Coordinates of N, CA and C and ligand atoms in Angstrom, one line a residue:
X155 N -9.7 -22.5 -13.6 CA -9.6 -21.4 -14.5 C -8.3 -20.5 -14.2
X156 N -7.6 -20.2 -15.2 CA -6.3 -19.5 -15.0 C -6.6 -18.1 -14.4
X157 N -5.8 -17.6 -13.5 CA -6.0 -16.3 -12.9 C -5.3 -15.2 -13.7
X158 N -5.7 -15.0 -14.9 CA -5.2 -13.9 -15.7 C -5.9 -12.6 -15.3
X159 N -5.2 -11.5 -15.6 CA -5.8 -10.2 -15.1 C -7.3 -10.0 -15.5
X160 N -7.6 -10.5 -16.7 CA -9.0 -10.3 -17.2 C -10.0 -11.0 -16.3
X161 N -9.5 -12.0 -15.5 CA -10.5 -12.7 -14.7 C -10.6 -12.3 -13.2
X162 N -9.9 -11.2 -12.9 CA -9.9 -10.7 -11.5 C -10.0 -9.2 -11.4
X163 N -10.5 -8.8 -10.3 CA -10.5 -7.4 -9.9 C -9.2 -7.1 -9.2
X164 N -8.6 -6.0 -9.4 CA -7.4 -5.7 -8.7 C -7.5 -5.4 -7.3
X165 N -6.5 -5.5 -6.5 CA -6.5 -5.3 -5.1 C -5.9 -3.9 -4.8
X166 N -6.3 -3.3 -3.7 CA -5.6 -2.1 -3.2 C -4.8 -2.6 -2.0
X167 N -3.5 -2.7 -2.2 CA -2.7 -3.3 -1.2 C -2.0 -2.1 -0.4
X168 N -2.4 -2.0 0.9 CA -1.8 -0.9 1.7 C -0.7 -1.4 2.6
X169 N 0.4 -0.8 2.5 CA 1.6 -1.1 3.4 C 1.8 0.1 4.3
X170 N 1.7 -0.1 5.6 CA 2.0 1.0 6.5 C 3.0 0.5 7.5
X171 N 3.7 1.4 8.1 CA 4.7 1.1 9.2 C 5.3 2.4 9.7
X172 N 6.0 2.3 10.8 CA 6.7 3.5 11.2 C 7.8 3.7 10.2
X173 N 8.2 5.0 9.9 CA 9.3 5.3 9.0 C 10.5 4.5 9.3
X174 N 11.1 3.8 8.3 CA 12.3 3.0 8.5 C 12.1 1.5 8.7
X175 N 10.8 1.1 8.8 CA 10.6 -0.4 9.1 C 10.7 -1.2 7.8
X176 N 10.7 -0.6 6.6 CA 11.0 -1.3 5.4 C 10.0 -1.3 4.3
X177 N 9.0 -0.3 4.4 CA 7.9 -0.3 3.4 C 8.5 -0.1 2.0
X178 N 9.3 0.9 1.7 CA 9.7 1.1 0.3 C 10.6 0.0 -0.2
X179 N 11.4 -0.6 0.7 CA 12.2 -1.7 0.2 C 11.3 -2.9 -0.2
X180 N 10.3 -3.2 0.6 CA 9.5 -4.3 0.3 C 8.5 -4.0 -0.9
X181 N 8.1 -2.7 -1.0 CA 7.2 -2.3 -2.1 C 8.0 -2.5 -3.4
X182 N 9.3 -2.2 -3.5 CA 10.1 -2.3 -4.7 C 10.2 -3.8 -5.0
X183 N 10.4 -4.6 -4.0 CA 10.6 -6.1 -4.2 C 9.3 -6.7 -4.8
X184 N 8.2 -6.2 -4.3 CA 6.9 -6.7 -4.8 C 6.6 -6.4 -6.2
X185 N 7.0 -5.1 -6.5 CA 6.8 -4.7 -7.9 C 7.7 -5.5 -8.9
X186 N 8.9 -5.8 -8.4 CA 9.8 -6.6 -9.2 C 9.3 -8.0 -9.4
X187 N 8.6 -8.5 -8.4 CA 8.1 -9.9 -8.4 C 6.9 -10.0 -9.4
X188 N 6.1 -9.0 -9.4 CA 4.9 -9.2 -10.3 C 4.5 -7.8 -10.9
X189 N 4.6 -7.8 -12.3 CA 4.4 -6.6 -13.0 C 2.9 -6.2 -13.0
X190 N 2.0 -7.0 -12.4 CA 0.6 -6.6 -12.3 C 0.4 -5.8 -11.1
X191 N 1.5 -5.6 -10.3 CA 1.4 -4.7 -9.2 C 2.0 -3.3 -9.5
X192 N 1.1 -2.3 -9.5 CA 1.7 -1.0 -9.8 C 1.7 -0.2 -8.5
X193 N 2.4 0.9 -8.5 CA 2.7 1.7 -7.3 C 1.8 3.0 -7.3
X194 N 1.1 3.2 -6.3 CA 0.3 4.5 -6.3 C 1.3 5.6 -6.0
X195 N 1.4 6.5 -6.9 CA 2.3 7.7 -6.8 C 1.5 8.8 -6.0
X196 N 1.9 9.0 -4.8 CA 1.2 10.0 -4.0 C 1.6 11.4 -4.4
X197 N 0.7 12.3 -4.1 CA 1.0 13.7 -4.3 C 1.5 14.2 -2.9
X198 N 2.5 15.1 -2.8 CA 2.9 15.6 -1.5 C 3.3 17.1 -1.7
X199 N 3.2 17.8 -0.6 CA 3.6 19.2 -0.6 C 5.0 19.3 0.0
X200 N 5.6 18.2 0.4 CA 7.0 18.3 0.9 C 8.0 18.4 -0.3
X201 N 9.2 18.9 0.1 CA 10.2 19.1 -0.9 C 10.9 17.7 -1.3
X202 N 11.3 17.5 -2.5 CA 12.0 16.3 -2.9 C 13.3 16.1 -2.1
X203 N 13.6 14.9 -1.7 CA 14.9 14.6 -1.1 C 15.9 14.3 -2.3
X204 N 17.2 14.4 -2.0 CA 18.1 14.1 -3.1 C 17.9 12.7 -3.7
X205 N 17.8 12.7 -5.0 CA 17.6 11.4 -5.7 C 16.2 11.1 -6.0
X206 N 15.2 11.8 -5.3 CA 13.8 11.5 -5.6 C 13.4 12.1 -6.9
X207 N 12.6 11.4 -7.7 CA 12.2 11.8 -9.0 C 10.7 12.2 -9.0
X208 N 10.5 13.4 -9.5 CA 9.1 13.9 -9.6 C 8.3 13.0 -10.6
X209 N 7.1 12.6 -10.1 CA 6.3 11.7 -11.0 C 6.6 10.2 -10.8
X210 N 7.7 9.9 -10.1 CA 8.0 8.5 -9.9 C 8.0 8.2 -8.4
X211 N 8.7 9.0 -7.6 CA 8.6 8.7 -6.1 C 7.4 9.4 -5.5
X212 N 7.1 10.6 -6.0 CA 6.0 11.4 -5.6 C 5.6 12.3 -6.7
X213 N 4.4 12.9 -6.7 CA 4.1 14.1 -7.5 C 4.3 15.2 -6.5
X214 N 5.4 16.0 -6.7 CA 5.6 17.1 -5.8 C 4.8 18.3 -6.2
X215 N 3.9 18.7 -5.4 CA 2.9 19.8 -5.8 C 2.9 20.9 -4.7
X216 N 2.3 22.0 -5.1 CA 2.1 23.1 -4.2 C 0.9 22.9 -3.3
X217 N 0.9 23.6 -2.2 CA -0.3 23.5 -1.3 C -1.6 23.8 -2.0
X218 N -1.5 24.9 -2.8 CA -2.8 25.3 -3.5 C -3.3 24.2 -4.4
X219 N -2.3 23.6 -5.2 CA -2.7 22.6 -6.1 C -3.3 21.3 -5.4
X220 N -2.6 21.0 -4.2 CA -3.1 19.9 -3.4 C -4.5 20.1 -2.9
X221 N -4.7 21.3 -2.4 CA -6.1 21.7 -1.8 C -7.1 21.7 -2.9
X222 N -6.8 22.1 -4.1 CA -7.7 22.1 -5.2 C -8.1 20.7 -5.6
X223 N -7.2 19.8 -5.6 CA -7.5 18.4 -5.9 C -8.4 17.7 -4.9
X224 N -8.1 18.0 -3.6 CA -8.9 17.5 -2.5 C -10.3 18.0 -2.7
X225 N -10.4 19.4 -2.9 CA -11.8 20.0 -3.0 C -12.6 19.4 -4.2
X226 N -11.9 19.0 -5.2 CA -12.6 18.5 -6.4 C -12.8 16.9 -6.3
X227 N -12.5 16.4 -5.2 CA -12.8 14.9 -5.0 C -11.8 14.0 -5.8
X228 N -10.6 14.6 -6.1 CA -9.7 13.8 -6.9 C -8.7 12.9 -6.1
X229 N -8.9 13.0 -4.8 CA -8.0 12.2 -3.9 C -8.8 11.0 -3.2
X230 N -8.3 9.8 -3.3 CA -8.9 8.7 -2.7 C -8.8 8.9 -1.1
X231 N -7.7 9.4 -0.7 CA -7.5 9.7 0.7 C -6.4 10.8 0.8
X232 N -6.4 11.4 1.9 CA -5.3 12.4 2.1 C -5.1 12.6 3.6
X233 N -3.9 13.1 4.0 CA -3.5 13.3 5.4 C -2.4 14.3 5.5
X234 N -2.3 14.8 6.7 CA -1.2 15.7 7.1 C -0.2 14.9 7.9
X235 N 1.0 14.7 7.4 CA 2.0 13.9 8.0 C 3.3 14.7 8.1
X236 N 4.0 14.7 9.3 CA 5.2 15.4 9.5 C 5.2 16.9 8.9
X237 N 4.0 17.5 9.1 CA 3.9 18.9 8.7 C 3.7 19.2 7.2
X238 N 3.5 18.1 6.4 CA 3.2 18.2 5.0 C 1.9 17.5 4.6
X239 N 1.3 17.9 3.5 CA 0.1 17.1 3.0 C 0.6 16.0 2.1
X240 N -0.1 14.9 2.2 CA 0.1 13.7 1.3 C -1.3 13.2 0.9
X241 N -1.4 12.7 -0.3 CA -2.6 12.1 -0.8 C -2.4 11.2 -2.0
X242 N -3.4 10.3 -2.1 CA -3.4 9.3 -3.2 C -4.4 9.6 -4.3
X243 N -3.9 10.0 -5.5 CA -4.9 10.3 -6.6 C -5.8 9.1 -6.9
X244 N -7.1 9.4 -7.1 CA -8.1 8.4 -7.3 C -8.1 7.7 -8.7
X245 N -8.0 8.6 -9.7 CA -8.2 8.1 -11.1 C -7.3 6.9 -11.5
X246 N -6.0 6.9 -11.2 CA -5.1 5.8 -11.7 C -5.5 4.5 -10.9
X247 N -6.0 4.7 -9.7 CA -6.3 3.5 -8.9 C -7.5 2.8 -9.5
X248 N -8.6 3.6 -9.8 CA -9.8 3.0 -10.3 C -9.5 2.3 -11.7
X249 N -8.7 3.0 -12.5 CA -8.4 2.4 -13.8 C -7.6 1.1 -13.6
X250 N -6.6 1.0 -12.7 CA -5.8 -0.2 -12.6 C -6.7 -1.3 -12.0
X251 N -7.5 -1.1 -11.0 CA -8.2 -2.3 -10.4 C -9.3 -2.8 -11.4
X252 N -9.9 -1.9 -12.2 CA -10.8 -2.3 -13.2 C -10.2 -3.2 -14.2
X253 N -8.9 -2.9 -14.5 CA -8.2 -3.7 -15.5 C -7.5 -5.0 -14.9
X254 N -7.8 -5.2 -13.6 CA -7.3 -6.4 -13.0 C -5.9 -6.3 -12.5
X255 N -5.4 -5.1 -12.3 CA -4.1 -4.9 -11.8 C -4.1 -4.4 -10.3
X256 N -3.2 -4.8 -9.5 CA -3.2 -4.4 -8.1 C -2.5 -3.1 -7.9
X257 N -2.9 -2.3 -6.9 CA -2.2 -1.0 -6.7 C -1.6 -1.1 -5.2
X258 N -0.4 -0.7 -5.1 CA 0.3 -0.8 -3.8 C 0.4 0.6 -3.3
X259 N 0.0 0.8 -2.0 CA 0.1 2.1 -1.4 C 1.1 2.1 -0.2
X260 N 2.0 3.0 -0.2 CA 2.9 3.2 0.9 C 2.4 4.5 1.6
X261 N 1.4 4.3 2.6 CA 0.7 5.4 3.2 C 0.6 5.2 4.7
X262 N 0.2 6.2 5.4 CA 0.2 6.1 6.9 C -1.2 5.6 7.3
X263 N -1.4 5.4 8.6 CA -2.6 4.8 9.2 C -3.8 5.6 8.8
X264 N -3.7 6.9 8.7 CA -4.9 7.8 8.4 C -5.4 7.5 7.0
X265 N -4.5 7.4 6.1 CA -4.9 7.0 4.7 C -5.4 5.6 4.6
X266 N -4.8 4.7 5.4 CA -5.3 3.3 5.4 C -6.7 3.2 5.8
X267 N -7.0 4.0 6.9 CA -8.4 4.0 7.4 C -9.4 4.6 6.4
X268 N -9.0 5.6 5.8 CA -9.9 6.3 4.8 C -10.2 5.3 3.6
X269 N -9.2 4.7 3.1 CA -9.4 3.8 2.0 C -10.2 2.6 2.4
X270 N -9.9 2.0 3.6 CA -10.7 0.9 4.1 C -12.1 1.2 4.2
X271 N -12.4 2.4 4.6 CA -13.8 2.9 4.8 C -14.5 3.4 3.6
X272 N -13.8 3.4 2.5 CA -14.3 4.0 1.2 C -15.1 2.9 0.4
X273 N -15.6 3.3 -0.7 CA -16.4 2.4 -1.6 C -15.5 1.2 -2.0
X274 N -14.1 1.5 -2.1 CA -13.2 0.5 -2.5 C -12.7 -0.4 -1.4
X275 N -13.2 -0.2 -0.2 CA -12.7 -0.9 1.0 C -12.8 -2.4 0.9
X276 N -13.8 -2.9 0.1 CA -13.9 -4.3 0.0 C -12.9 -5.0 -0.8
X277 N -12.2 -4.1 -1.6 CA -11.1 -4.7 -2.4 C -9.7 -4.4 -1.8
X278 N -9.7 -4.0 -0.5 CA -8.5 -3.6 0.1 C -7.8 -4.7 0.9
X279 N -6.5 -4.7 0.9 CA -5.7 -5.7 1.7 C -4.7 -4.8 2.5
X280 N -4.9 -4.7 3.8 CA -4.0 -3.8 4.5 C -3.0 -4.6 5.4
X281 N -1.8 -4.2 5.3 CA -0.7 -4.9 6.0 C 0.2 -3.9 6.7
X282 N 0.4 -4.2 8.0 CA 1.3 -3.4 8.8 C 2.6 -4.0 9.1
X283 N 3.7 -3.3 8.9 CA 5.0 -3.9 9.2 C 5.6 -3.3 10.5
X284 N 5.9 -4.2 11.4 CA 6.5 -3.8 12.7 C 8.0 -4.1 12.6
X285 N 8.8 -3.2 13.2 CA 10.3 -3.5 13.3 C 10.5 -4.5 14.4
X286 N 11.6 -5.3 14.3 CA 11.9 -6.2 15.4 C 12.1 -5.6 16.7
X287 N 12.6 -4.3 16.7 CA 12.8 -3.6 18.0 C 12.9 -2.1 17.6
X288 N 12.8 -1.3 18.6 CA 13.0 0.2 18.4 C 14.4 0.5 18.1
X289 N 15.3 -0.2 18.7 CA 16.8 0.0 18.5 C 17.1 -0.3 17.0
X290 N 16.5 -1.4 16.5 CA 16.8 -1.7 15.1 C 16.1 -0.7 14.2
X291 N 14.9 -0.2 14.6 CA 14.3 0.9 13.7 C 15.2 2.1 13.6
X292 N 15.8 2.5 14.7 CA 16.7 3.6 14.6 C 17.9 3.3 13.8
X293 N 18.5 2.1 14.0 CA 19.6 1.7 13.2 C 19.3 1.7 11.7
X294 N 18.1 1.3 11.3 CA 17.8 1.3 9.9 C 17.6 2.7 9.3
X295 N 17.0 3.6 10.2 CA 16.9 5.0 9.7 C 18.3 5.6 9.5
X296 N 19.2 5.3 10.4 CA 20.5 5.9 10.3 C 21.3 5.3 9.1
X297 N 21.1 3.9 8.9 CA 21.9 3.3 7.9 C 21.4 3.7 6.5
X298 N 20.1 4.1 6.4 CA 19.5 4.5 5.1 C 20.3 5.7 4.6
X299 N 20.8 6.5 5.5 CA 21.6 7.7 5.1 C 20.9 8.8 4.4
X300 N 19.6 8.9 4.6 CA 18.8 9.8 3.8 C 18.5 11.1 4.6
X301 N 18.5 11.0 6.0 CA 18.0 12.1 6.8 C 19.1 12.6 7.7
X302 N 19.1 13.9 8.1 CA 20.0 14.4 9.1 C 19.5 14.0 10.5
X303 N 20.4 14.1 11.5 CA 20.1 13.5 12.8 C 18.8 14.1 13.4
X304 N 18.5 15.4 13.1 CA 17.3 16.0 13.6 C 16.0 15.4 13.0
X305 N 16.1 15.1 11.7 CA 14.9 14.4 11.0 C 14.8 13.0 11.6
X306 N 15.9 12.3 11.8 CA 15.8 11.0 12.3 C 15.2 11.0 13.7
X307 N 15.5 12.0 14.5 CA 15.0 12.1 15.9 C 13.5 12.4 15.8
X308 N 13.1 13.2 14.8 CA 11.6 13.5 14.6 C 10.9 12.3 14.2
X309 N 11.5 11.5 13.3 CA 10.8 10.3 12.8 C 10.7 9.3 14.0
X310 N 11.7 9.2 14.8 CA 11.7 8.2 15.9 C 10.6 8.6 16.9
X311 N 10.5 10.0 17.1 CA 9.5 10.4 18.1 C 8.0 10.1 17.6
X312 N 7.9 10.2 16.2 CA 6.6 9.9 15.6 C 6.3 8.4 15.5
X313 N 7.3 7.6 15.7 CA 7.1 6.2 15.3 C 6.0 5.5 16.2
X314 N 5.9 5.9 17.4 CA 4.9 5.3 18.3 C 3.5 5.6 17.8
X315 N 3.3 6.8 17.3 CA 2.0 7.2 16.8 C 1.5 6.2 15.7
X316 N 2.5 5.9 14.9 CA 2.1 5.0 13.7 C 2.0 3.5 14.3
X317 N 3.0 3.1 15.1 CA 2.9 1.7 15.6 C 1.7 1.4 16.4
X318 N 1.1 2.4 17.1 CA 0.0 2.2 17.9 C -1.3 1.8 17.1
X319 N -1.2 1.9 15.8 CA -2.4 1.6 14.9 C -2.3 0.2 14.3
X320 N -1.3 -0.6 14.7 CA -1.1 -1.9 14.1 C -2.3 -2.8 14.2
X321 N -3.1 -2.6 15.2 CA -4.3 -3.5 15.5 C -5.4 -3.4 14.5
X322 N -5.4 -2.3 13.6 CA -6.5 -2.2 12.7 C -6.2 -2.7 11.3
X323 N -5.1 -3.4 11.1 CA -4.7 -3.9 9.8 C -5.1 -5.4 9.7
X324 N -5.3 -5.8 8.4 CA -5.7 -7.2 8.2 C -4.6 -8.2 8.6
X325 N -3.3 -7.8 8.2 CA -2.2 -8.6 8.5 C -1.1 -7.8 9.1
X326 N -0.3 -8.4 10.1 CA 0.8 -7.6 10.7 C 2.0 -8.5 10.6
X327 N 3.1 -8.0 10.0 CA 4.3 -8.8 9.9 C 5.5 -8.1 10.6
X328 N 6.3 -8.9 11.3 CA 7.5 -8.3 11.9 C 8.6 -8.5 10.9
X329 N 9.0 -7.3 10.4 CA 10.0 -7.4 9.3 C 11.4 -7.5 9.9
X330 N 11.8 -8.8 10.2 CA 13.1 -9.1 10.8 C 14.0 -9.5 9.6
X331 N 13.6 -10.6 9.0 CA 14.4 -11.1 7.8 C 13.7 -10.6 6.5
X332 N 14.4 -9.9 5.7 CA 13.7 -9.3 4.6 C 13.1 -10.3 3.6
X333 N 13.9 -11.4 3.3 CA 13.4 -12.4 2.4 C 12.2 -13.1 3.0
X334 N 12.2 -13.3 4.3 CA 11.0 -14.0 4.9 C 9.8 -13.1 4.8
X335 N 10.0 -11.8 5.1 CA 8.9 -10.9 5.0 C 8.3 -10.8 3.6
X336 N 9.2 -10.7 2.6 CA 8.8 -10.7 1.2 C 8.0 -11.9 0.9
X337 N 8.5 -13.1 1.3 CA 7.8 -14.3 1.1 C 6.4 -14.3 1.7
X338 N 6.3 -13.8 2.9 CA 5.0 -13.8 3.6 C 4.0 -12.8 2.9
X339 N 4.6 -11.7 2.4 CA 3.7 -10.7 1.6 C 3.2 -11.4 0.4
X340 N 4.0 -12.1 -0.3 CA 3.6 -12.8 -1.6 C 2.5 -13.8 -1.3
X341 N 2.6 -14.5 -0.2 CA 1.6 -15.5 0.2 C 0.3 -14.8 0.5
X342 N 0.3 -13.7 1.2 CA -0.9 -13.0 1.6 C -1.6 -12.5 0.3
X343 N -0.8 -11.9 -0.6 CA -1.3 -11.3 -1.8 C -2.0 -12.4 -2.7
X344 N -1.2 -13.5 -2.8 CA -1.8 -14.6 -3.7 C -3.1 -15.1 -3.1
X345 N -3.2 -15.2 -1.8 CA -4.4 -15.8 -1.2 C -5.6 -14.7 -1.3
X346 N -5.2 -13.5 -1.1 CA -6.3 -12.4 -1.2 C -6.8 -12.3 -2.6
X347 N -6.0 -12.5 -3.6 CA -6.4 -12.4 -5.0 C -7.5 -13.4 -5.3
X348 N -7.5 -14.5 -4.4 CA -8.5 -15.6 -4.7 C -9.8 -15.4 -3.9
X349 N -9.9 -14.3 -3.1 CA -11.2 -14.0 -2.4 C -12.3 -13.9 -3.5
X350 N -13.5 -14.4 -3.1 CA -14.6 -14.5 -4.0 C -14.8 -13.1 -4.7
X351 N -14.8 -12.1 -3.9 CA -15.1 -10.7 -4.4 C -14.1 -10.2 -5.4
X352 N -12.9 -10.8 -5.5 CA -11.9 -10.4 -6.4 C -12.1 -11.1 -7.8
X353 N -13.1 -12.1 -7.8 CA -13.2 -12.9 -9.0 C -14.6 -12.7 -9.7
X354 N -14.7 -11.6 -10.4 CA -16.0 -11.3 -11.0 C -16.6 -12.3 -12.0
X355 N -15.7 -13.1 -12.6 CA -16.2 -14.1 -13.6 C -16.6 -15.4 -13.0
X356 N -16.6 -15.5 -11.6 CA -17.1 -16.8 -11.0 C -18.5 -17.0 -11.3
X357 N -19.3 -16.0 -11.3 CA -20.8 -16.2 -11.5 C -21.0 -16.8 -12.9
X358 N -20.3 -16.3 -13.9 CA -20.4 -16.8 -15.2 C -20.0 -18.3 -15.3
X359 N -18.9 -18.6 -14.6 CA -18.4 -20.0 -14.6 C -19.4 -20.9 -13.9
X360 N -20.0 -20.4 -12.8 CA -21.0 -21.2 -12.1 C -22.2 -21.5 -13.0
X361 N -22.6 -20.5 -13.8 CA -23.7 -20.6 -14.7 C -23.4 -21.7 -15.8
X362 N -22.1 -21.7 -16.3 CA -21.7 -22.7 -17.3 C -21.8 -24.1 -16.6
X363 N -21.3 -24.2 -15.4 CA -21.3 -25.5 -14.7 C -22.8 -26.0 -14.6
X364 N -23.7 -25.0 -14.3 CA -25.1 -25.4 -14.1 C -25.7 -25.9 -15.4
X365 N -25.4 -25.2 -16.4 CA -25.9 -25.5 -17.8 C -25.4 -26.9 -18.1
X366 N -24.1 -27.2 -18.0 CA -23.5 -28.5 -18.3 C -24.2 -29.6 -17.4
X367 N -24.3 -29.2 -16.2 CA -24.9 -30.2 -15.2 C -26.3 -30.6 -15.7
X368 N -27.1 -29.5 -16.1 CA -28.5 -29.8 -16.5 C -28.5 -30.7 -17.8
X369 N -27.6 -30.4 -18.7 CA -27.5 -31.2 -19.9 C -27.1 -32.6 -19.7
X370 N -26.3 -32.8 -18.7 CA -25.8 -34.2 -18.5 C -26.6 -35.0 -17.6
X371 N -27.6 -34.4 -16.9 CA -28.4 -35.2 -15.9 C -29.8 -35.2 -16.2
Ligands
ADP637 P1 10.4 2.9 5.1 O1 10.1 2.9 3.6 O2 9.4 2.1 5.9 O3 10.7 4.2 5.7 P2 12.9 1.6 4.1 O4 12.4 0.6 3.1 O5 13.5 2.9 3.5 O6 11.8 2.0 5.2 O7 14.0 0.9 5.0 C1 14.8 1.6 5.9 C2 16.2 1.0 5.8 O8 16.2 -0.3 6.5 C3 16.8 0.8 4.4 O9 18.2 1.1 4.5 C4 16.5 -0.7 4.2 O10 17.5 -1.2 3.3 C5 16.7 -1.3 5.5 N1 15.8 -2.5 5.8 C6 14.6 -2.7 5.4 N2 14.1 -4.0 5.8 C7 15.2 -4.5 6.4 C8 15.4 -5.8 7.1 N3 14.4 -6.7 7.2 N4 16.6 -6.1 7.6 C9 17.6 -5.1 7.6 N5 17.5 -3.9 7.0 C10 16.3 -3.6 6.4
5GP638 P1 8.1 10.4 3.5 O1 8.0 11.9 3.6 O2 9.1 9.8 4.4 O3 8.2 9.9 2.1 O4 6.7 9.8 4.1 C1 6.2 10.2 5.3 C2 5.0 9.4 5.7 O5 3.9 9.7 4.8 C3 5.1 7.9 5.5 O6 4.6 7.2 6.7 C4 4.3 7.5 4.3 O7 3.7 6.2 4.4 C5 3.2 8.6 4.4 N1 2.6 8.8 3.1 C6 3.2 8.9 1.9 N2 2.3 9.1 0.9 C7 1.1 9.2 1.5 C8 -0.2 9.4 1.0 O8 -0.5 9.5 -0.1 N3 -1.2 9.4 2.0 C9 -1.0 9.2 3.3 N4 -2.0 9.2 4.1 N5 0.3 9.0 3.8 C10 1.3 9.0 2.9

């Protein structure tokens, strides 16, 4: 039976890594690969960086508005990272996965843990990206040209906090060659979409098989 969106439940695909290991680059590539993958736009209380678009990269919100949404149960998960609040709004995720579309999360280990332990945990695929080396991680942060030296230093100092959680993810990829990592991500996603729990129409198909079997025997 063809795997059209109507025949499957969407996945919550979580990508975590230390800052600079390649999450946003790979998230963009995956979205370009398959339009059934949408991106969870997080809410954050941090200020936009140059070039970031409100509603696209993040929903930039005030601390009061963030706390209000958390208190009203509107966040699937939330965490305090680098001195700012970050959270994933629940409603768009529920809507997407019910319609058979996957949602990709670029979130830290705290958020990954909360989603994995939530009601939607069984539909979650978590992937951790490791850099080939710490030297290369620094080189990527510098070459990205987004942060001042102080911020880069802060991100480097925090990188071990994030890396130390690699062991609690379903899959761990060393992002050395970008094309190879993308290829591995596609393979993992394709295989996970075929998990029994992602295919709600299997029961109906098995029933039809049984009916046909009974008629023919
Ligand atoms: P993150 O979202 O995890 O902070 P980015 O996706 O912004 O990281 O990547 C950081 C920098 O490293 C970017 O300039 C990106 O182009 C580069 N990069 C990502 N993956 C690779 C790779 N496999 N090889 C070389 N450069 C990479
Ligand atoms: P940045 O400020 O560089 O965009 O993100 C900093 C860190 O916050 C990254 O590790 C990113 O994965 C994480 N992050 C971004 N959005 C969320 C979110 O909604 N929830 C959680 N838990 N972490 C997030």
